[in-house]
Tab-separated table of C-alpha atoms in Angstrom:
chain	number	residue	atom	x	y	z
F	1	MET	CA	-0.084	0.023	-0.040
F	2	ALA	CA	1.356	3.595	-0.750
F	3	ASP	CA	2.193	5.647	2.133
F	4	ALA	CA	-1.072	7.456	3.299
F	5	LYS	CA	-1.163	11.270	3.036
F	6	VAL	CA	-2.992	13.179	5.576
F	7	ILE	CA	-4.595	16.063	4.186
F	8	PRO	CA	-4.250	19.014	6.685
F	9	PHE	CA	-7.491	20.227	7.854
F	10	ASP	CA	-6.641	23.884	7.004
F	11	ASP	CA	-5.713	22.857	3.514
F	12	ASP	CA	-8.041	25.070	1.212
F	13	ARG	CA	-6.776	23.785	-2.122
F	14	SER	CA	-9.523	23.193	-4.751
F	15	ARG	CA	-11.211	19.748	-4.833
F	16	GLY	CA	-13.473	20.537	-7.385
F	17	SER	CA	-17.091	21.461	-7.634
F	18	ARG	CA	-20.098	19.102	-6.918
F	19	GLY	CA	-23.649	19.411	-7.019
F	20	ALA	CA	-25.899	20.252	-4.138
F	21	GLY	CA	-28.497	18.365	-2.682
F	22	SER	CA	-28.818	14.372	-2.393
F	23	ARG	CA	-29.185	12.172	-5.495
F	24	ARG	CA	-31.515	9.145	-5.852
F	25	ARG	CA	-29.915	5.805	-6.595
F	26	GLY	CA	-32.662	4.581	-8.537
F	27	SER	CA	-33.078	3.808	-12.288
F	28	SER	CA	-34.810	7.067	-12.726
F	29	ALA	CA	-34.132	10.238	-11.125
F	30	GLU	CA	-37.738	11.209	-11.483
F	31	SER	CA	-39.188	8.430	-9.568
F	32	ALA	CA	-41.210	9.230	-6.695
F	33	PRO	CA	-39.378	9.161	-3.175
F	34	VAL	CA	-40.393	6.693	-0.579
F	35	GLY	CA	-41.601	8.582	2.394
F	36	GLU	CA	-40.719	12.198	3.210
F	37	GLY	CA	-37.282	13.361	4.015
F	38	PRO	CA	-34.501	11.259	5.766
F	39	VAL	CA	-35.114	8.409	8.170
F	40	GLY	CA	-35.747	9.615	11.495
F	41	GLU	CA	-37.713	13.037	10.082
F	42	GLY	CA	-40.478	11.276	8.039
F	43	PRO	CA	-42.008	8.038	7.445
F	44	VAL	CA	-39.990	5.740	4.985
F	45	GLY	CA	-42.296	3.157	3.582
F	46	GLU	CA	-44.688	3.310	6.586
F	47	VAL	CA	-46.841	0.351	7.172
F	48	GLN	CA	-50.411	1.090	7.677
F	49	PRO	CA	-52.433	-0.379	10.667
F	50	LEU	CA	-53.995	-3.876	10.016
F	51	PRO	CA	-57.838	-3.985	9.782
F	52	VAL	CA	-59.568	-5.310	12.391
F	53	ARG	CA	-60.827	-8.779	11.606
F	54	GLY	CA	-64.462	-9.936	11.955
F	55	ALA	CA	-65.562	-6.153	11.820
F	56	ALA	CA	-68.819	-5.806	9.968
F	57	ALA	CA	-71.297	-2.830	9.511
F	58	GLY	CA	-73.308	-2.384	12.613
F	59	ASP	CA	-70.828	-3.803	14.986
F	60	PRO	CA	-70.387	-1.623	18.145
F	61	ALA	CA	-67.420	0.386	18.013
F	62	PRO	CA	-64.526	-0.961	20.117
F	63	GLY	CA	-64.066	0.782	23.368
F	64	PRO	CA	-61.153	1.031	25.843
F	65	ASP	CA	-61.269	-2.753	26.852
F	66	GLY	CA	-62.636	-3.939	23.475
F	67	PRO	CA	-65.921	-4.307	21.842
F	68	SER	CA	-67.470	-6.429	24.571
F	69	GLY	CA	-65.545	-5.754	27.570
F	70	ASP	CA	-62.858	-8.061	26.480
F	71	PRO	CA	-59.047	-7.047	27.300
F	72	PRO	CA	-57.176	-4.936	24.911
F	73	ALA	CA	-55.338	-6.549	22.102
F	74	ALA	CA	-52.030	-5.613	23.402
F	75	GLU	CA	-52.792	-7.304	26.800
F	76	SER	CA	-54.144	-10.700	24.973
F	77	GLY	CA	-51.073	-10.799	22.623
F	78	GLY	CA	-52.539	-9.315	19.480
F	79	GLY	CA	-50.575	-6.191	19.889
F	80	GLU	CA	-47.392	-8.229	19.851
F	81	ASP	CA	-48.318	-10.015	16.573
F	82	ASP	CA	-49.193	-6.758	14.962
F	83	GLY	CA	-46.116	-5.214	15.904
F	84	LEU	CA	-44.147	-8.160	14.544
F	85	GLU	CA	-45.908	-8.044	11.345
F	86	ARG	CA	-45.276	-4.528	11.024
F	87	ARG	CA	-41.439	-4.734	11.699
F	88	VAL	CA	-41.342	-7.816	9.147
F	89	ALA	CA	-42.990	-5.896	6.535
F	90	ALA	CA	-40.916	-2.787	7.245
F	91	GLY	CA	-37.699	-4.933	6.999
F	92	LEU	CA	-39.031	-6.356	3.667
F	93	SER	CA	-39.734	-2.878	2.508
F	94	PHE	CA	-36.101	-1.866	3.462
F	95	LEU	CA	-34.738	-4.790	1.273
F	96	ARG	CA	-36.700	-3.873	-1.582
F	97	ARG	CA	-35.499	-0.420	-1.845
F	98	ARG	CA	-31.848	-1.534	-1.288
F	99	LEU	CA	-32.066	-4.123	-4.061
F	100	THR	CA	-33.822	-1.755	-6.180
F	101	GLY	CA	-31.508	1.152	-5.534
F	102	ASP	CA	-34.468	3.153	-4.602
F	103	TYR	CA	-32.630	5.251	-1.941
F	104	GLU	CA	-30.945	8.681	-1.559
F	105	VAL	CA	-27.267	9.479	-0.684
F	106	ASP	CA	-26.090	13.203	-0.498
F	107	ASP	CA	-23.298	14.535	-2.518
F	108	PHE	CA	-20.569	13.204	0.310
F	109	GLY	CA	-22.014	9.555	-0.146
F	110	TYR	CA	-23.984	9.848	3.327
F	111	ASP	CA	-26.702	7.380	3.431
F	112	ALA	CA	-29.320	8.413	6.126
F	113	GLU	CA	-31.586	5.262	5.588
F	114	LEU	CA	-28.717	2.791	5.924
F	115	THR	CA	-27.170	4.584	8.765
F	116	ASP	CA	-30.178	4.858	11.071
F	117	GLN	CA	-31.500	1.340	10.434
F	118	VAL	CA	-28.340	-0.794	9.956
F	119	LEU	CA	-24.947	0.926	10.931
F	120	MET	CA	-26.220	2.547	14.143
F	121	SER	CA	-27.815	-0.923	14.970
F	122	LEU	CA	-24.584	-2.716	14.721
F	123	LEU	CA	-22.535	0.258	16.757
F	124	ARG	CA	-25.090	0.571	19.397
F	125	PRO	CA	-24.326	-2.668	21.250
F	126	VAL	CA	-20.617	-1.738	21.383
F	127	TYR	CA	-21.568	1.637	22.755
F	128	GLU	CA	-24.095	0.485	25.294
F	129	LYS	CA	-23.170	-2.903	26.409
F	130	TYR	CA	-19.414	-3.110	25.963
F	131	PHE	CA	-17.919	0.333	26.478
F	132	ARG	CA	-21.170	1.634	28.663
F	133	VAL	CA	-20.533	5.014	27.611
F	134	GLU	CA	-22.205	7.736	29.830
F	135	VAL	CA	-22.978	11.197	27.898
F	136	LYS	CA	-23.252	14.419	29.717
F	137	GLY	CA	-23.850	17.992	28.370
F	138	VAL	CA	-25.409	16.880	25.053
F	139	GLU	CA	-27.769	19.621	25.380
F	140	ASN	CA	-25.005	22.280	24.640
F	141	ILE	CA	-25.089	20.828	21.071
F	142	PRO	CA	-27.231	23.324	19.139
F	143	ALA	CA	-30.800	22.102	18.317
F	144	ARG	CA	-30.637	23.379	14.634
F	145	GLY	CA	-28.040	24.912	12.385
F	146	GLY	CA	-24.352	24.410	11.721
F	147	ALA	CA	-21.955	23.531	14.653
F	148	LEU	CA	-18.378	22.340	14.942
F	149	ILE	CA	-17.785	19.657	17.539
F	150	VAL	CA	-13.845	19.396	18.456
F	151	ALA	CA	-12.690	16.475	20.602
F	152	ASN	CA	-9.681	14.728	21.800
F	153	HIS	CA	-8.529	11.696	20.033
F	154	SER	CA	-6.961	8.517	21.218
F	155	GLY	CA	-7.167	4.699	21.642
F	156	THR	CA	-4.737	3.489	18.704
F	157	LEU	CA	-7.821	2.750	16.521
F	158	PRO	CA	-10.451	5.526	15.922
F	159	LEU	CA	-13.349	3.874	17.805
F	160	ASP	CA	-13.804	7.259	19.888
F	161	GLY	CA	-15.194	9.088	16.885
F	162	LEU	CA	-17.761	6.368	16.202
F	163	MET	CA	-18.690	6.390	19.848
F	164	MET	CA	-19.265	10.086	19.825
F	165	GLN	CA	-21.376	9.734	16.577
F	166	VAL	CA	-23.696	7.301	18.220
F	167	ALA	CA	-24.011	9.638	21.460
F	168	VAL	CA	-25.144	12.554	19.523
F	169	HIS	CA	-27.355	10.317	17.310
F	170	ASP	CA	-29.121	8.502	20.186
F	171	HIS	CA	-29.119	11.402	22.904
F	172	HIS	CA	-29.663	14.758	21.290
F	173	PRO	CA	-33.209	15.683	21.844
F	174	ALA	CA	-33.608	17.026	18.147
F	175	ASP	CA	-32.149	13.936	16.683
F	176	ARG	CA	-29.048	15.435	15.263
F	177	HIS	CA	-26.654	13.456	13.037
F	178	LEU	CA	-22.804	14.072	13.328
F	179	ARG	CA	-20.669	14.110	10.108
F	180	LEU	CA	-16.858	13.383	11.154
F	181	LEU	CA	-13.972	14.627	9.119
F	182	ALA	CA	-11.433	11.903	8.782
F	183	ALA	CA	-7.878	11.717	7.435
F	184	ASP	CA	-7.312	10.454	3.928
F	185	LEU	CA	-6.301	6.855	5.197
F	186	VAL	CA	-9.754	6.057	6.055
F	187	PHE	CA	-10.696	6.551	2.183
F	188	VAL	CA	-7.994	4.344	0.683
F	189	LEU	CA	-8.752	1.376	2.953
F	190	PRO	CA	-11.160	-1.149	0.991
F	191	VAL	CA	-14.612	-1.556	2.826
F	192	VAL	CA	-13.714	1.020	5.544
F	193	ASN	CA	-13.954	3.675	2.716
F	194	GLU	CA	-17.529	2.649	1.803
F	195	LEU	CA	-18.797	2.182	5.087
F	196	ALA	CA	-17.110	5.670	6.337
F	197	ARG	CA	-18.852	7.428	3.253
F	198	LYS	CA	-22.084	5.874	4.169
F	199	LEU	CA	-21.997	6.987	7.795
F	200	GLY	CA	-21.509	10.539	6.656
F	201	HIS	CA	-17.543	10.801	7.128
F	202	THR	CA	-15.747	13.085	4.785
F	203	LEU	CA	-12.072	14.326	4.001
F	204	ALA	CA	-10.535	16.501	6.921
F	205	CYS	CA	-10.119	19.490	4.782
F	206	ALA	CA	-11.389	23.252	5.131
F	207	GLU	CA	-13.506	22.944	1.840
F	208	ASP	CA	-15.672	19.847	2.823
F	209	ALA	CA	-16.085	21.180	6.342
F	210	GLU	CA	-17.560	24.563	5.320
F	211	ARG	CA	-20.055	22.808	2.702
F	212	LEU	CA	-21.355	20.715	5.464
F	213	LEU	CA	-21.568	23.623	8.013
F	214	ALA	CA	-22.970	25.953	5.506
F	215	GLN	CA	-25.994	23.174	4.811
F	216	GLY	CA	-26.527	23.384	8.821
F	217	GLU	CA	-24.837	20.217	9.667
F	218	LEU	CA	-23.091	19.183	12.810
F	219	VAL	CA	-19.463	18.531	12.078
F	220	GLY	CA	-17.061	16.706	14.209
F	221	VAL	CA	-13.172	17.257	14.043
F	222	MET	CA	-10.365	15.771	16.243
F	223	PRO	CA	-7.404	18.218	15.758
F	224	GLU	CA	-4.793	15.944	17.179
F	225	GLY	CA	-5.068	13.453	14.389
F	226	PHE	CA	-2.412	10.562	14.316
F	227	LYS	CA	-0.395	12.530	17.054
F	228	GLY	CA	-3.288	11.927	19.274
F	229	ILE	CA	-4.418	8.619	18.347
F	230	GLY	CA	-0.998	6.941	18.102
F	231	LYS	CA	0.608	8.479	21.287
F	232	PRO	CA	2.270	6.075	23.915
F	233	PHE	CA	0.307	4.810	26.568
F	234	GLY	CA	2.362	6.923	28.888
F	235	GLU	CA	1.425	10.116	27.413
F	236	ARG	CA	-2.637	9.208	28.122
F	237	TYR	CA	-4.879	12.133	28.484
F	238	LYS	CA	-2.389	14.643	27.535
F	239	LEU	CA	-3.496	16.558	24.690
F	240	GLN	CA	-1.191	16.877	21.589
F	241	ARG	CA	-0.866	19.914	19.363
F	242	PHE	CA	-4.038	20.864	17.699
F	243	GLY	CA	-2.333	21.989	14.254
F	244	ARG	CA	-2.602	25.538	12.797
F	245	GLY	CA	-6.052	26.180	14.048
F	246	GLY	CA	-7.528	25.368	10.798
F	247	PHE	CA	-10.909	24.183	12.583
F	248	VAL	CA	-11.133	27.812	14.286
F	249	SER	CA	-10.770	29.333	10.789
F	250	THR	CA	-13.427	27.438	9.413
F	251	ALA	CA	-15.786	28.154	12.229
F	252	LEU	CA	-15.029	31.768	11.974
F	253	ARG	CA	-15.908	31.954	8.227
F	254	GLN	CA	-19.140	30.274	8.751
F	255	GLY	CA	-20.183	31.993	11.952
F	256	VAL	CA	-21.056	28.536	13.692
F	257	PRO	CA	-20.223	27.772	17.379
F	258	ILE	CA	-17.696	25.560	18.566
F	259	VAL	CA	-18.424	22.803	20.817
F	260	PRO	CA	-15.701	21.075	23.113
F	261	CYS	CA	-15.920	17.449	23.777
F	262	SER	CA	-13.907	15.462	26.121
F	263	ILE	CA	-13.674	11.638	26.010
F	264	VAL	CA	-12.550	9.528	28.693
F	265	GLY	CA	-12.114	5.734	28.448
F	266	ALA	CA	-10.854	5.504	24.973
F	267	GLU	CA	-7.040	5.658	25.910
F	268	GLU	CA	-7.001	2.433	27.753
F	269	ILE	CA	-8.697	0.093	25.222
F	270	TYR	CA	-5.406	-0.630	23.262
F	271	PRO	CA	-2.548	0.494	25.707
F	272	MET	CA	0.167	1.120	23.228
F	273	ILE	CA	3.565	0.387	24.636
F	274	GLY	CA	5.521	0.335	21.555
F	275	ASN	CA	5.498	1.381	17.895
F	276	SER	CA	7.048	-0.675	15.081
F	277	LYS	CA	8.072	2.075	12.789
F	278	THR	CA	9.542	-0.506	10.245
F	279	LEU	CA	6.258	-2.203	9.660
F	280	ALA	CA	4.413	0.863	9.722
F	281	ARG	CA	6.592	2.176	6.920
F	282	LEU	CA	5.926	-1.237	5.014
F	283	LEU	CA	2.231	-0.974	5.384
F	284	GLY	CA	1.959	2.553	4.616
F	285	PHE	CA	0.629	3.251	7.979
F	286	PRO	CA	1.546	6.341	10.211
F	287	TYR	CA	2.503	4.039	13.086
F	288	PHE	CA	2.250	0.157	13.940
F	289	PRO	CA	1.156	-0.416	17.584
F	290	LEU	CA	2.631	-2.696	19.810
F	291	THR	CA	0.251	-3.473	22.566
F	292	PRO	CA	0.175	-6.047	25.596
F	293	THR	CA	-1.918	-8.339	23.635
F	294	PHE	CA	-1.455	-7.374	19.982
F	295	PRO	CA	0.047	-8.843	17.808
F	296	TRP	CA	1.208	-11.470	20.311
F	297	LEU	CA	-2.175	-13.107	20.622
F	298	GLY	CA	-2.916	-12.706	16.913
F	299	PRO	CA	-6.545	-11.835	16.117
F	300	LEU	CA	-7.531	-11.989	19.903
F	301	GLY	CA	-5.069	-9.426	20.434
F	302	ALA	CA	-7.138	-7.152	18.258
F	303	VAL	CA	-10.287	-7.087	20.684
F	304	PRO	CA	-10.404	-3.705	22.510
F	305	LEU	CA	-10.540	-4.099	26.463
F	306	PRO	CA	-13.962	-3.289	27.884
F	307	THR	CA	-13.190	0.174	29.579
F	308	LYS	CA	-15.860	2.457	30.978
F	309	TRP	CA	-16.478	5.576	28.795
F	310	THR	CA	-17.596	9.167	29.462
F	311	ILE	CA	-18.340	11.707	26.788
F	312	GLN	CA	-18.842	15.183	27.829
F	313	PHE	CA	-19.900	18.246	25.484
F	314	GLY	CA	-18.917	21.463	26.938
F	315	GLU	CA	-20.415	24.977	26.520
F	316	PRO	CA	-20.324	26.325	22.976
F	317	ILE	CA	-17.817	28.990	21.982
F	318	PRO	CA	-19.553	31.389	19.843
F	319	THR	CA	-17.827	33.012	16.690
F	320	ASP	CA	-20.802	34.788	14.953
F	321	GLY	CA	-19.730	37.991	16.801
F	322	TYR	CA	-16.527	38.309	14.673
F	323	ALA	CA	-15.884	40.219	11.579
F	324	PRO	CA	-15.525	38.149	8.509
F	325	GLU	CA	-11.991	38.968	7.992
F	326	ALA	CA	-11.206	37.416	11.465
F	327	ALA	CA	-10.795	34.184	10.031
F	328	GLU	CA	-7.508	35.467	8.572
F	329	ASP	CA	-6.193	36.910	12.007
F	330	PRO	CA	-3.560	34.364	13.221
F	331	VAL	CA	-3.581	35.953	16.616
F	332	LEU	CA	-7.134	35.353	16.981
F	333	MET	CA	-6.962	31.867	15.638
F	334	PHE	CA	-4.407	31.124	17.978
F	335	ASN	CA	-6.277	32.363	20.967
F	336	LEU	CA	-9.536	30.519	20.225
F	337	THR	CA	-7.728	27.210	19.457
F	338	ASP	CA	-5.769	27.655	22.740
F	339	GLN	CA	-9.249	28.245	24.594
F	340	VAL	CA	-10.720	25.217	23.118
F	341	ARG	CA	-7.596	22.836	23.837
F	342	GLU	CA	-7.404	24.023	27.455
F	343	GLN	CA	-11.191	23.427	28.166
F	344	ILE	CA	-11.082	20.000	26.558
F	345	GLN	CA	-7.969	19.396	28.841
F	346	HIS	CA	-9.370	20.707	31.900
F	347	THR	CA	-12.707	18.590	31.421
F	348	LEU	CA	-10.387	15.421	30.724
F	349	TYR	CA	-8.706	15.872	34.060
F	350	LYS	CA	-11.964	16.791	35.958
F	351	LEU	CA	-13.665	13.419	34.493
F	352	LEU	CA	-10.374	11.455	35.482
F	353	VAL	CA	-10.537	12.429	38.962
F	354	GLN	CA	-14.497	11.440	39.227
F	355	ARG	CA	-14.203	8.053	37.766
F	356	ARG	CA	-13.801	5.361	40.105
F	357	SER	CA	-12.054	2.692	37.876
F	358	VAL	CA	-10.986	2.296	34.218
F	359	PHE	CA	-13.509	-0.701	33.825
F	360	PHE	CA	-16.352	0.220	36.226
């Protein structure tokens, strides 16, 4: 594999224009959409209630306890049967749309229906049962409009970004979806590339970030990059350099708030005690981790440790009060970058003091 090249977040080079809006994956662009809007915002292939069997003209209308005082259907098992039939019908409808291509993706490849109904369902057990993530401050994320969520990065593999995405998706009262910015290494790996696009991820470059923010999306960025995710275990929870402040410049240009996010628990899932630079260079990776279990135990060593996680979203830092030319002021960008970094670091220390154990 060729050496992976990380595109700096503040690289403003032209990436070519793409049409706005979403595109339908059917045989005809004029075909009527199934449902109204993305999943979670409107019905998609909604199944109508089944008719009541045996009802005839002149029969008394069913009351709260049934037509003649019988228990409700839910108590006698009929409600469970109806619910099962509806789930089966919805599943078949979903498969039909996938097989016929009658679904939509946006210009970045984000597939809202597949994400909500399949990918989130696969990540949720890891989030709820394995890492037992506790979420705090999710109300600090705006209910509408663009916002930039900035988080620390750690854990050898980027599971922290996925868990943060589930936290926003499942806990935000407005059912918002987080669009993560990722290094270009993600988009050259087979399978991973396609899944990342379906989940709504895109390249960590200023142009893509600005387009998403202009569309009112939540955008997530982890400015530490490979320096954070690949740092030794001895430097856990010590934030690395946040680059040149490209994420601040993007937020200033769009006038969106910056929401700091602190993640505790990811540092210990793969304690990195060494780095084989030779193997990393041969494989084209930025680092090749050596942990107490990997690669010594083979595939079993790649299973993360079941640590207890906490994700806390801090109070947003507004940027709409600055003049448009403020995005080019290096002093302002440095000050805001330092403010975000210090807020995340302070929250990390506070959460570490509060937690009882790495695993409980």
